[in-house]
PDB file of C-alpha atoms in Angstrom:
ATOM      1  CA  PRO A1055     -83.511 313.360  67.655  1.00  0.00           C
ATOM      2  CA  HIS A1056     -84.347 312.828  63.970  1.00  0.00           C
ATOM      3  CA  PHE A1057     -85.086 309.184  64.572  1.00  0.00           C
ATOM      4  CA  TYR A1058     -87.608 310.178  67.341  1.00  0.00           C
ATOM      5  CA  PHE A1059     -89.197 312.631  65.240  1.00  0.00           C
ATOM      6  CA  ASN A1060     -89.779 310.136  62.324  1.00  0.00           C
ATOM      7  CA  THR A1061     -91.047 307.617  64.731  1.00  0.00           C
ATOM      8  CA  LEU A1062     -93.554 309.801  66.398  1.00  0.00           C
ATOM      9  CA  ASN A1063     -94.798 310.716  63.007  1.00  0.00           C
ATOM     10  CA  ASN A1064     -95.426 306.983  62.083  1.00  0.00           C
ATOM     11  CA  LEU A1065     -97.042 306.328  65.496  1.00  0.00           C
ATOM     12  CA  TYR A1066     -99.302 309.104  64.778  1.00  0.00           C
ATOM     13  CA  ALA A1067    -100.316 307.646  61.459  1.00  0.00           C
ATOM     14  CA  LEU A1068    -100.827 304.215  63.062  1.00  0.00           C
ATOM     15  CA  ALA A1069    -103.035 306.060  65.638  1.00  0.00           C
ATOM     16  CA  ILE A1070    -105.166 307.950  63.292  1.00  0.00           C
ATOM     17  CA  SER A1071    -105.826 304.738  61.160  1.00  0.00           C
ATOM     18  CA  ASN A1072    -106.467 302.839  64.468  1.00  0.00           C
ATOM     19  CA  ASN A1073    -103.766 300.276  63.343  1.00  0.00           C
ATOM     20  CA  GLY A1074    -103.304 297.252  65.674  1.00  0.00           C
ATOM     21  CA  LYS A1075     -99.595 297.706  65.476  1.00  0.00           C
ATOM     22  CA  LEU A1076     -99.599 300.782  67.427  1.00  0.00           C
ATOM     23  CA  PRO A1077     -99.276 299.174  70.867  1.00  0.00           C
ATOM     24  CA  VAL A1078     -96.269 297.027  69.921  1.00  0.00           C
ATOM     25  CA  ALA A1079     -94.637 300.224  68.112  1.00  0.00           C
ATOM     26  CA  LEU A1080     -95.138 302.114  71.469  1.00  0.00           C
ATOM     27  CA  HIS A1081     -93.693 299.454  73.337  1.00  0.00           C
ATOM     28  CA  GLN A1082     -90.605 299.307  70.917  1.00  0.00           C
ATOM     29  CA  LEU A1083     -90.172 303.019  71.367  1.00  0.00           C
ATOM     30  CA  SER A1084     -90.156 302.777  75.010  1.00  0.00           C
ATOM     31  CA  ASN A1085     -87.558 300.023  74.899  1.00  0.00           C
ATOM     32  CA  ILE A1086     -85.339 302.169  72.960  1.00  0.00           C
ATOM     33  CA  MET A1087     -85.903 305.266  75.099  1.00  0.00           C
ATOM     34  CA  GLN A1088     -85.123 303.352  78.256  1.00  0.00           C
ATOM     35  CA  TYR A1089     -81.906 301.742  76.872  1.00  0.00           C
ATOM     36  CA  VAL A1090     -80.544 305.238  75.491  1.00  0.00           C
ATOM     37  CA  ILE A1091     -81.505 307.286  78.404  1.00  0.00           C
ATOM     38  CA  VAL A1092     -81.062 304.994  81.421  1.00  0.00           C
ATOM     39  CA  ASP A1093     -79.218 301.859  80.390  1.00  0.00           C
ATOM     40  CA  CYS A1094     -76.457 303.374  78.351  1.00  0.00           C
ATOM     41  CA  ASN A1095     -75.076 305.368  81.325  1.00  0.00           C
ATOM     42  CA  GLN A1096     -72.846 302.549  82.027  1.00  0.00           C
ATOM     43  CA  PRO A1097     -69.302 301.950  80.527  1.00  0.00           C
ATOM     44  CA  LYS A1098     -70.680 298.522  78.998  1.00  0.00           C
ATOM     45  CA  VAL A1099     -73.983 296.930  78.910  1.00  0.00           C
ATOM     46  CA  LEU A1100     -75.246 293.442  78.220  1.00  0.00           C
ATOM     47  CA  LEU A1101     -74.957 292.441  74.734  1.00  0.00           C
ATOM     48  CA  SER A1102     -78.570 291.002  74.981  1.00  0.00           C
ATOM     49  CA  GLN A1103     -79.669 294.660  75.889  1.00  0.00           C
ATOM     50  CA  GLU A1104     -77.690 295.983  72.786  1.00  0.00           C
ATOM     51  CA  ILE A1105     -79.486 293.228  70.580  1.00  0.00           C
ATOM     52  CA  ASN A1106     -82.861 294.094  71.964  1.00  0.00           C
ATOM     53  CA  PHE A1107     -82.168 297.741  71.315  1.00  0.00           C
ATOM     54  CA  LEU A1108     -81.334 296.965  67.577  1.00  0.00           C
ATOM     55  CA  GLN A1109     -84.454 294.646  67.093  1.00  0.00           C
ATOM     56  CA  SER A1110     -86.778 297.323  68.441  1.00  0.00           C
ATOM     57  CA  TYR A1111     -84.849 299.974  66.213  1.00  0.00           C
ATOM     58  CA  ILE A1112     -85.302 297.972  62.954  1.00  0.00           C
ATOM     59  CA  ALA A1113     -88.816 297.169  64.153  1.00  0.00           C
ATOM     60  CA  LEU A1114     -89.786 300.815  64.113  1.00  0.00           C
ATOM     61  CA  GLU A1115     -87.833 301.695  60.966  1.00  0.00           C
ATOM     62  CA  LYS A1116     -89.829 298.923  59.053  1.00  0.00           C
ATOM     63  CA  LEU A1117     -92.966 300.981  59.707  1.00  0.00           C
ATOM     64  CA  ARG A1118     -91.589 303.387  57.017  1.00  0.00           C
ATOM     65  CA  TYR A1119     -91.358 300.888  54.341  1.00  0.00           C
ATOM     66  CA  GLU A1120     -93.655 298.682  52.246  1.00  0.00           C
ATOM     67  CA  GLN A1121     -94.422 295.066  53.343  1.00  0.00           C
ATOM     68  CA  ASP A1122     -92.580 293.350  50.557  1.00  0.00           C
ATOM     69  CA  ILE A1123     -89.232 294.949  51.345  1.00  0.00           C
ATOM     70  CA  ILE A1124     -86.566 292.643  52.843  1.00  0.00           C
ATOM     71  CA  ILE A1125     -85.416 294.112  56.342  1.00  0.00           C
ATOM     72  CA  GLU A1126     -84.138 291.377  58.544  1.00  0.00           C
ATOM     73  CA  MET A1127     -82.159 290.836  61.590  1.00  0.00           C
ATOM     74  CA  LYS A1128     -80.776 287.207  62.650  1.00  0.00           C
ATOM     75  CA  VAL A1129     -79.266 286.388  65.832  1.00  0.00           C
ATOM     76  CA  THR A1130     -77.275 283.201  66.330  1.00  0.00           C
ATOM     77  CA  GLY A1131     -75.433 282.039  69.576  1.00  0.00           C
ATOM     78  CA  GLU A1132     -75.734 282.831  73.185  1.00  0.00           C
ATOM     79  CA  ALA A1133     -75.384 286.402  74.555  1.00  0.00           C
ATOM     80  CA  ALA A1134     -75.901 285.788  78.233  1.00  0.00           C
ATOM     81  CA  ASN A1135     -73.420 287.404  80.483  1.00  0.00           C
ATOM     82  CA  LYS A1136     -71.418 289.092  77.557  1.00  0.00           C
ATOM     83  CA  THR A1137     -70.941 292.871  77.557  1.00  0.00           C
ATOM     84  CA  ILE A1138     -70.383 295.489  74.902  1.00  0.00           C
ATOM     85  CA  ILE A1139     -69.785 299.135  74.679  1.00  0.00           C
ATOM     86  CA  PRO A1140     -73.363 300.642  74.506  1.00  0.00           C
ATOM     87  CA  LEU A1141     -74.545 301.907  70.947  1.00  0.00           C
ATOM     88  CA  LEU A1142     -71.629 300.515  69.317  1.00  0.00           C
ATOM     89  CA  LEU A1143     -73.503 298.592  66.533  1.00  0.00           C
ATOM     90  CA  ILE A1144     -76.358 300.962  65.908  1.00  0.00           C
ATOM     91  CA  GLN A1145     -74.388 303.146  63.466  1.00  0.00           C
ATOM     92  CA  PHE A1146     -73.916 300.526  61.092  1.00  0.00           C
ATOM     93  CA  VAL A1147     -77.761 299.774  61.180  1.00  0.00           C
ATOM     94  CA  GLU A1148     -78.518 303.366  61.009  1.00  0.00           C
ATOM     95  CA  ASN A1149     -76.148 303.788  58.059  1.00  0.00           C
ATOM     96  CA  ALA A1150     -77.867 300.762  56.192  1.00  0.00           C
ATOM     97  CA  PHE A1151     -81.112 302.487  56.393  1.00  0.00           C
ATOM     98  CA  LYS A1152     -79.951 305.921  55.539  1.00  0.00           C
ATOM     99  CA  HIS A1153     -77.723 304.906  52.579  1.00  0.00           C
ATOM    100  CA  GLY A1154     -79.453 301.635  51.429  1.00  0.00           C
ATOM    101  CA  MET A1155     -82.898 302.580  52.009  1.00  0.00           C
ATOM    102  CA  LYS A1156     -82.620 306.092  50.919  1.00  0.00           C
ATOM    103  CA  GLU A1157     -85.068 306.085  48.246  1.00  0.00           C
ATOM    104  CA  LYS A1158     -88.182 304.008  48.826  1.00  0.00           C
ATOM    105  CA  SER A1159     -87.847 301.349  45.991  1.00  0.00           C
ATOM    106  CA  GLU A1160     -88.679 297.687  45.689  1.00  0.00           C
ATOM    107  CA  ARG A1161     -84.934 297.077  44.937  1.00  0.00           C
ATOM    108  CA  ASN A1162     -84.003 298.058  48.468  1.00  0.00           C
ATOM    109  CA  TRP A1163     -83.155 295.543  51.008  1.00  0.00           C
ATOM    110  CA  MET A1164     -81.128 295.111  54.394  1.00  0.00           C
ATOM    111  CA  LYS A1165     -80.145 292.026  56.243  1.00  0.00           C
ATOM    112  CA  VAL A1166     -78.352 292.214  59.730  1.00  0.00           C
ATOM    113  CA  ASN A1167     -76.646 289.060  61.191  1.00  0.00           C
ATOM    114  CA  LEU A1168     -75.168 288.918  64.389  1.00  0.00           C
ATOM    115  CA  LEU A1169     -73.409 285.451  65.483  1.00  0.00           C
ATOM    116  CA  ILE A1170     -72.140 284.946  69.055  1.00  0.00           C
ATOM    117  CA  ASP A1171     -69.452 282.180  69.221  1.00  0.00           C
ATOM    118  CA  LYS A1172     -67.943 281.839  72.782  1.00  0.00           C
ATOM    119  CA  GLU A1173     -66.174 285.119  73.134  1.00  0.00           C
ATOM    120  CA  GLU A1174     -66.462 286.514  69.699  1.00  0.00           C
ATOM    121  CA  LEU A1175     -68.956 288.677  68.029  1.00  0.00           C
ATOM    122  CA  LEU A1176     -69.484 288.293  64.183  1.00  0.00           C
ATOM    123  CA  PHE A1177     -71.574 291.311  63.203  1.00  0.00           C
ATOM    124  CA  ASN A1178     -72.404 291.835  59.535  1.00  0.00           C
ATOM    125  CA  VAL A1179     -74.801 294.506  58.103  1.00  0.00           C
ATOM    126  CA  GLN A1180     -75.553 294.255  54.187  1.00  0.00           C
ATOM    127  CA  ASN A1181     -77.635 296.468  52.325  1.00  0.00           C
ATOM    128  CA  SER A1182     -78.694 297.503  48.874  1.00  0.00           C
ATOM    129  CA  TYR A1183     -76.502 300.457  47.806  1.00  0.00           C
ATOM    130  CA  TYR A1184     -76.920 302.207  44.264  1.00  0.00           C
ATOM    131  CA  ALA A1185     -74.536 305.196  44.598  1.00  0.00           C
ATOM    132  CA  ALA A1186     -71.584 305.620  42.462  1.00  0.00           C
ATOM    133  CA  SER A1187     -69.088 305.465  45.514  1.00  0.00           C
ATOM    134  CA  THR A1188     -68.785 304.918  49.221  1.00  0.00           C
ATOM    135  CA  ILE A1189     -67.253 307.415  51.404  1.00  0.00           C
ATOM    136  CA  ALA A1190     -66.582 306.644  55.186  1.00  0.00           C
ATOM    137  CA  GLY A1191     -68.489 309.374  57.001  1.00  0.00           C
ATOM    138  CA  ILE A1192     -68.237 310.850  60.446  1.00  0.00           C
ATOM    139  CA  GLY A1193     -70.387 308.008  62.085  1.00  0.00           C
ATOM    140  CA  ILE A1194     -68.069 305.160  60.858  1.00  0.00           C
ATOM    141  CA  ASN A1195     -64.942 307.082  61.549  1.00  0.00           C
ATOM    142  CA  SER A1196     -66.239 307.933  65.048  1.00  0.00           C
ATOM    143  CA  VAL A1197     -67.043 304.015  65.544  1.00  0.00           C
ATOM    144  CA  LYS A1198     -63.491 303.051  64.393  1.00  0.00           C
ATOM    145  CA  HIS A1199     -62.154 305.547  66.847  1.00  0.00           C
ATOM    146  CA  ILE A1200     -64.060 304.062  69.739  1.00  0.00           C
ATOM    147  CA  LEU A1201     -63.042 300.445  68.634  1.00  0.00           C
ATOM    148  CA  ASN A1202     -59.360 301.472  68.635  1.00  0.00           C
ATOM    149  CA  LEU A1203     -59.662 302.986  72.339  1.00  0.00           C
ATOM    150  CA  GLN A1204     -61.860 300.365  73.824  1.00  0.00           C
ATOM    151  CA  TYR A1205     -60.981 297.234  71.834  1.00  0.00           C
ATOM    152  CA  GLU A1206     -57.423 297.872  70.494  1.00  0.00           C
ATOM    153  CA  GLY A1207     -56.156 294.660  69.168  1.00  0.00           C
ATOM    154  CA  LYS A1208     -59.515 292.788  69.581  1.00  0.00           C
ATOM    155  CA  TYR A1209     -61.406 293.550  66.480  1.00  0.00           C
ATOM    156  CA  ASP A1210     -61.326 293.563  62.768  1.00  0.00           C
ATOM    157  CA  ILE A1211     -63.709 295.688  60.452  1.00  0.00           C
ATOM    158  CA  GLN A1212     -64.160 295.103  56.826  1.00  0.00           C
ATOM    159  CA  MET A1213     -66.449 297.166  54.443  1.00  0.00           C
ATOM    160  CA  THR A1214     -67.007 296.170  50.831  1.00  0.00           C
ATOM    161  CA  HIS A1215     -69.233 297.724  48.119  1.00  0.00           C
ATOM    162  CA  GLU A1216     -69.951 295.621  45.027  1.00  0.00           C
ATOM    163  CA  ASP A1217     -72.785 294.751  42.704  1.00  0.00           C
ATOM    164  CA  HIS A1218     -74.990 297.099  44.298  1.00  0.00           C
ATOM    165  CA  ARG A1219     -74.319 295.634  47.685  1.00  0.00           C
ATOM    166  CA  PHE A1220     -72.666 297.332  50.737  1.00  0.00           C
ATOM    167  CA  SER A1221     -71.388 295.147  53.593  1.00  0.00           C
ATOM    168  CA  VAL A1222     -69.630 295.956  56.752  1.00  0.00           C
ATOM    169  CA  THR A1223     -68.605 292.939  59.038  1.00  0.00           C
ATOM    170  CA  LEU A1224     -67.084 293.521  62.416  1.00  0.00           C
ATOM    171  CA  LYS A1225     -65.311 290.972  64.401  1.00  0.00           C
ATOM    172  CA  LEU A1226     -64.889 291.702  68.054  1.00  0.00           C
ATOM    173  CA  ASN A1227     -63.311 289.685  70.816  1.00  0.00           C
ATOM    174  CA  LEU A1228     -65.736 290.486  73.870  1.00  0.00           C
ATOM    175  CA  SER A1229     -63.347 289.058  76.607  1.00  0.00           C
TER     176      SER A1229
END
């Protein structure tokens, strides 16, 4: 819900300024709501749907930041006919925004890379991180629990923090 309120405030600002980005942003919000409310009622969704959801989420979040801040998502490989637990990857992206982009600064950046190779997904999120230490919160622990239940023996997750960079890499066997 917090994300929706922030997004509605951003859309309101676009509407007041008669910004041409408003129609695209409204469409992205519509895609997100459709995915979360309707599509995620299945045990698994198409990986392409999860990717589209992440792309829409990132595009809406970008509205909150200056134009010169680096916020990127790159997808390589073929997602067709591959499935995944819904909303599995968003936690890592949300954390990158929450912790890596906490304070609006030109030093902040975030990159999401998703590589699909046959039946393997390699998902990496890197972001600026200037706190003294990292602590795995409830969200990350929840994702690890879901991975253990749904993908036992079929995943590997690594998190690193060094040189003001936080990185999480998830290797997931989709078969």
